[in-house]
Amino acid sequence: MDTIKQSAENKMKKSISALKNEFNSIRTGRASASIFDKIRVEYYGTPTPLNQLATISIPEARLIVIQPFDKNSLNEIERAIFASDLGLTPGNDGKVIRINIPPLTEQRRKELSKQAKNIGENSKIAIRNIRRDSNDLIKKGDFSEDEVKSGQTEIQELTDKYIKEVDIVFKEKEKEIMEV
C-alpha cells in the first residue's frame, strides 16, 4: 500500500515539475532566458538546443543578448527564433543577437493567461489520472476492505494537495503575465 502511495506522490510531483517547465516557456512582459528552452537550432544538420550553442544573457529588464559560441551559427539561431511561436524579432549585428522584449498588449496578456490556464487544467487531469490508476492498483491488491478505504482516502488527500499546488503555480504565472 505504501509503495502505491509513494509512487503516486512521485508521479504527482513530476506533474508539478512539468507544469513549471511548461510555464517557463510562456513569454511574459519581461526578459527571461527560459523562454528559449524549447528552441532547437539546425546546427550542422542536427537540431540542437539553443542554450548549447550560445550564451543567453539579460543585461536589462526588456533586453536579451544571445552570443553564439560559433559565429557561423548566428544566422541559424536567428532563423530558429523567427520560426518559433514566441513573436520576437531578433536583431543580428554580426557578433551577437539582440532581442528587445516589447511590452505585452492587454489582448496578448489575456491570450497567454488563457493558455496558462489550459496548461494548468491539463496538469490537473494528469494528477486525477494518477489518482485513478493508484485507486485501481489498491482495489486489485490483496488488501482488506478497510485498508482499501483508507488507501483511497490517502490517495484523495494527495490528489487534493497537488491540485491546490497547480492552482498556486497558475495564480503566480497569471500574476506575472498580467503585470504591466
mmCIF file of C-alpha atoms in Angstrom:
data_model
loop_
_atom_site.group_PDB
_atom_site.id
_atom_site.type_symbol
_atom_site.label_atom_id
_atom_site.label_comp_id
_atom_site.label_asym_id
_atom_site.label_seq_id
_atom_site.Cartn_x
_atom_site.Cartn_y
_atom_site.Cartn_z
ATOM 1 C CA MET A 1 0.000 0.000 0.000
ATOM 2 C CA ASP A 2 2.798 2.416 0.933
ATOM 3 C CA THR A 3 4.585 1.756 -2.361
ATOM 4 C CA ILE A 4 1.418 2.632 -4.296
ATOM 5 C CA LYS A 5 1.038 5.854 -2.322
ATOM 6 C CA GLN A 6 4.742 6.716 -2.714
ATOM 7 C CA SER A 7 4.598 6.026 -6.450
ATOM 8 C CA ALA A 8 1.501 8.226 -6.813
ATOM 9 C CA GLU A 9 3.152 11.071 -4.896
ATOM 10 C CA ASN A 10 6.308 10.866 -7.026
ATOM 11 C CA LYS A 11 4.240 10.997 -10.219
ATOM 12 C CA MET A 12 2.241 13.970 -8.916
ATOM 13 C CA LYS A 13 5.475 15.812 -8.050
ATOM 14 C CA LYS A 14 6.679 15.181 -11.600
ATOM 15 C CA SER A 15 3.414 16.647 -12.916
ATOM 16 C CA ILE A 16 4.022 19.832 -10.920
ATOM 17 C CA SER A 17 7.612 19.980 -12.170
ATOM 18 C CA ALA A 18 6.432 19.531 -15.771
ATOM 19 C CA LEU A 19 3.847 22.282 -15.232
ATOM 20 C CA LYS A 20 6.521 24.710 -14.021
ATOM 21 C CA ASN A 21 8.722 23.873 -17.016
ATOM 22 C CA GLU A 22 5.804 24.431 -19.358
ATOM 23 C CA PHE A 23 5.036 27.783 -17.707
ATOM 24 C CA ASN A 24 8.676 28.862 -18.135
ATOM 25 C CA SER A 25 8.215 28.744 -21.896
ATOM 26 C CA ILE A 26 5.320 31.235 -21.788
ATOM 27 C CA ARG A 27 6.631 34.691 -22.535
ATOM 28 C CA THR A 28 5.729 37.440 -20.102
ATOM 29 C CA GLY A 29 6.476 41.150 -20.383
ATOM 30 C CA ARG A 30 9.990 40.811 -19.003
ATOM 31 C CA ALA A 31 13.095 39.158 -20.406
ATOM 32 C CA SER A 32 13.798 35.564 -19.396
ATOM 33 C CA ALA A 33 16.297 33.098 -20.835
ATOM 34 C CA SER A 34 13.902 30.204 -20.122
ATOM 35 C CA ILE A 35 11.595 31.235 -22.996
ATOM 36 C CA PHE A 36 14.251 29.796 -25.335
ATOM 37 C CA ASP A 37 14.344 26.364 -23.634
ATOM 38 C CA LYS A 38 12.286 24.684 -26.360
ATOM 39 C CA ILE A 39 14.016 26.319 -29.340
ATOM 40 C CA ARG A 40 16.087 23.940 -31.456
ATOM 41 C CA VAL A 41 18.609 25.273 -33.983
ATOM 42 C CA GLU A 42 19.729 23.342 -37.086
ATOM 43 C CA TYR A 43 23.445 23.066 -36.370
ATOM 44 C CA TYR A 44 25.387 21.014 -38.903
ATOM 45 C CA GLY A 45 22.242 19.060 -39.713
ATOM 46 C CA THR A 46 21.319 18.318 -36.103
ATOM 47 C CA PRO A 47 18.532 20.067 -34.152
ATOM 48 C CA THR A 48 20.436 21.405 -31.131
ATOM 49 C CA PRO A 49 19.033 23.272 -28.087
ATOM 50 C CA LEU A 50 19.808 26.987 -28.345
ATOM 51 C CA ASN A 51 21.363 27.102 -24.858
ATOM 52 C CA GLN A 52 24.022 24.606 -26.038
ATOM 53 C CA LEU A 53 25.053 26.875 -28.928
ATOM 54 C CA ALA A 54 25.143 30.262 -27.233
ATOM 55 C CA THR A 55 25.270 32.259 -24.037
ATOM 56 C CA ILE A 56 21.938 33.889 -23.262
ATOM 57 C CA SER A 57 22.155 36.956 -21.035
ATOM 58 C CA ILE A 58 19.705 39.574 -19.805
ATOM 59 C CA PRO A 59 21.531 42.911 -19.399
ATOM 60 C CA GLU A 60 18.256 44.858 -18.957
ATOM 61 C CA ALA A 61 14.674 44.005 -17.959
ATOM 62 C CA ARG A 62 13.458 44.059 -21.573
ATOM 63 C CA LEU A 63 16.593 43.009 -23.487
ATOM 64 C CA ILE A 64 18.044 39.592 -24.237
ATOM 65 C CA VAL A 65 21.504 39.152 -25.747
ATOM 66 C CA ILE A 66 22.433 35.848 -27.381
ATOM 67 C CA GLN A 67 26.123 35.344 -28.052
ATOM 68 C CA PRO A 68 26.868 32.196 -30.095
ATOM 69 C CA PHE A 69 29.967 30.142 -29.314
ATOM 70 C CA ASP A 70 30.405 29.669 -33.075
ATOM 71 C CA LYS A 71 29.846 32.852 -35.144
ATOM 72 C CA ASN A 72 28.825 30.679 -38.132
ATOM 73 C CA SER A 73 25.674 29.629 -36.279
ATOM 74 C CA LEU A 74 24.422 33.222 -35.912
ATOM 75 C CA ASN A 75 22.075 33.107 -38.926
ATOM 76 C CA GLU A 76 20.700 29.667 -37.981
ATOM 77 C CA ILE A 77 19.954 30.879 -34.445
ATOM 78 C CA GLU A 78 18.226 33.954 -35.811
ATOM 79 C CA ARG A 79 16.184 31.793 -38.216
ATOM 80 C CA ALA A 80 15.119 29.450 -35.376
ATOM 81 C CA ILE A 81 13.936 32.386 -33.236
ATOM 82 C CA PHE A 82 11.927 33.794 -36.171
ATOM 83 C CA ALA A 83 10.386 30.355 -36.791
ATOM 84 C CA SER A 84 9.398 29.904 -33.117
ATOM 85 C CA ASP A 85 5.970 30.987 -31.906
ATOM 86 C CA LEU A 86 7.444 33.498 -29.453
ATOM 87 C CA GLY A 87 6.656 36.501 -31.640
ATOM 88 C CA LEU A 88 10.086 38.055 -31.106
ATOM 89 C CA THR A 89 12.187 39.895 -33.672
ATOM 90 C CA PRO A 90 15.919 39.258 -33.289
ATOM 91 C CA GLY A 91 18.472 41.841 -34.407
ATOM 92 C CA ASN A 92 21.820 40.497 -35.656
ATOM 93 C CA ASP A 93 24.905 42.755 -35.653
ATOM 94 C CA GLY A 94 27.302 40.056 -36.890
ATOM 95 C CA LYS A 95 28.559 39.155 -33.401
ATOM 96 C CA VAL A 96 25.514 38.846 -31.168
ATOM 97 C CA ILE A 97 21.734 38.734 -31.474
ATOM 98 C CA ARG A 98 19.802 41.345 -29.528
ATOM 99 C CA ILE A 99 16.126 40.881 -28.810
ATOM 100 C CA ASN A 100 14.002 43.648 -27.353
ATOM 101 C CA ILE A 101 11.044 42.295 -25.403
ATOM 102 C CA PRO A 102 8.094 44.533 -26.245
ATOM 103 C CA PRO A 103 5.503 45.126 -23.558
ATOM 104 C CA LEU A 104 2.538 42.795 -23.988
ATOM 105 C CA THR A 105 -0.772 44.190 -25.164
ATOM 106 C CA GLU A 106 -3.821 43.632 -22.985
ATOM 107 C CA GLN A 107 -5.225 41.199 -25.555
ATOM 108 C CA ARG A 108 -1.956 39.214 -25.726
ATOM 109 C CA ARG A 109 -1.797 39.030 -21.906
ATOM 110 C CA LYS A 110 -5.322 37.597 -21.847
ATOM 111 C CA GLU A 111 -4.397 35.030 -24.528
ATOM 112 C CA LEU A 112 -1.294 33.977 -22.561
ATOM 113 C CA SER A 113 -3.328 33.756 -19.368
ATOM 114 C CA LYS A 114 -5.857 31.527 -21.124
ATOM 115 C CA GLN A 115 -3.008 29.368 -22.465
ATOM 116 C CA ALA A 116 -1.558 29.061 -18.945
ATOM 117 C CA LYS A 117 -4.992 28.113 -17.589
ATOM 118 C CA ASN A 118 -5.288 25.309 -20.178
ATOM 119 C CA ILE A 119 -1.829 24.010 -19.255
ATOM 120 C CA GLY A 120 -2.878 24.069 -15.586
ATOM 121 C CA GLU A 121 -6.085 22.154 -16.390
ATOM 122 C CA ASN A 122 -4.059 19.526 -18.249
ATOM 123 C CA SER A 123 -1.861 19.123 -15.159
ATOM 124 C CA LYS A 124 -4.946 18.636 -13.002
ATOM 125 C CA ILE A 125 -6.184 15.971 -15.418
ATOM 126 C CA ALA A 126 -2.805 14.208 -15.225
ATOM 127 C CA ILE A 127 -2.964 14.254 -11.408
ATOM 128 C CA ARG A 128 -6.518 12.869 -11.436
ATOM 129 C CA ASN A 129 -5.391 10.112 -13.809
ATOM 130 C CA ILE A 130 -2.637 9.212 -11.336
ATOM 131 C CA ARG A 131 -5.300 9.039 -8.608
ATOM 132 C CA ARG A 132 -7.473 6.743 -10.736
ATOM 133 C CA ASP A 133 -4.553 4.437 -11.570
ATOM 134 C CA SER A 134 -3.483 4.287 -7.919
ATOM 135 C CA ASN A 135 -7.035 3.502 -6.761
ATOM 136 C CA ASP A 136 -7.236 0.727 -9.355
ATOM 137 C CA LEU A 137 -3.985 -0.765 -8.018
ATOM 138 C CA ILE A 138 -5.342 -0.605 -4.464
ATOM 139 C CA LYS A 139 -8.598 -2.327 -5.485
ATOM 140 C CA LYS A 140 -6.718 -5.082 -7.322
ATOM 141 C CA GLY A 141 -4.283 -5.572 -4.449
ATOM 142 C CA ASP A 142 -4.579 -8.113 -1.668
ATOM 143 C CA PHE A 143 -5.977 -5.697 0.937
ATOM 144 C CA SER A 144 -8.895 -5.804 3.354
ATOM 145 C CA GLU A 145 -11.919 -3.594 2.751
ATOM 146 C CA ASP A 146 -10.791 -1.175 5.473
ATOM 147 C CA GLU A 147 -7.270 -0.950 4.001
ATOM 148 C CA VAL A 148 -8.736 -0.230 0.568
ATOM 149 C CA LYS A 149 -10.905 2.563 2.009
ATOM 150 C CA SER A 150 -8.039 4.158 3.957
ATOM 151 C CA GLY A 151 -5.695 3.791 0.956
ATOM 152 C CA GLN A 152 -8.180 5.538 -1.325
ATOM 153 C CA THR A 153 -8.647 8.284 1.273
ATOM 154 C CA GLU A 154 -4.869 8.853 1.439
ATOM 155 C CA ILE A 155 -4.636 8.966 -2.374
ATOM 156 C CA GLN A 156 -7.508 11.502 -2.445
ATOM 157 C CA GLU A 157 -5.707 13.676 0.121
ATOM 158 C CA LEU A 158 -2.572 13.594 -2.043
ATOM 159 C CA THR A 159 -4.650 14.484 -5.092
ATOM 160 C CA ASP A 160 -6.245 17.457 -3.303
ATOM 161 C CA LYS A 161 -2.819 18.669 -2.137
ATOM 162 C CA TYR A 162 -1.301 18.606 -5.635
ATOM 163 C CA ILE A 163 -4.371 20.105 -7.318
ATOM 164 C CA LYS A 164 -4.063 23.027 -4.865
ATOM 165 C CA GLU A 165 -0.393 23.316 -5.803
ATOM 166 C CA VAL A 166 -1.348 23.526 -9.503
ATOM 167 C CA ASP A 167 -3.729 26.372 -8.620
ATOM 168 C CA ILE A 168 -0.992 28.202 -6.689
ATOM 169 C CA VAL A 169 1.557 27.830 -9.523
ATOM 170 C CA PHE A 170 -1.062 29.004 -12.051
ATOM 171 C CA LYS A 171 -2.003 32.062 -9.953
ATOM 172 C CA GLU A 172 1.676 33.068 -9.736
ATOM 173 C CA LYS A 173 2.091 32.725 -13.505
ATOM 174 C CA GLU A 174 -1.153 34.601 -14.180
ATOM 175 C CA LYS A 175 0.012 37.447 -11.932
ATOM 176 C CA GLU A 176 3.349 37.544 -13.786
ATOM 177 C CA ILE A 177 1.569 37.601 -17.187
ATOM 178 C CA MET A 178 -0.925 40.317 -16.231
ATOM 179 C CA GLU A 179 1.787 42.593 -14.774
ATOM 180 C CA VAL A 180 2.204 45.700 -16.900
#
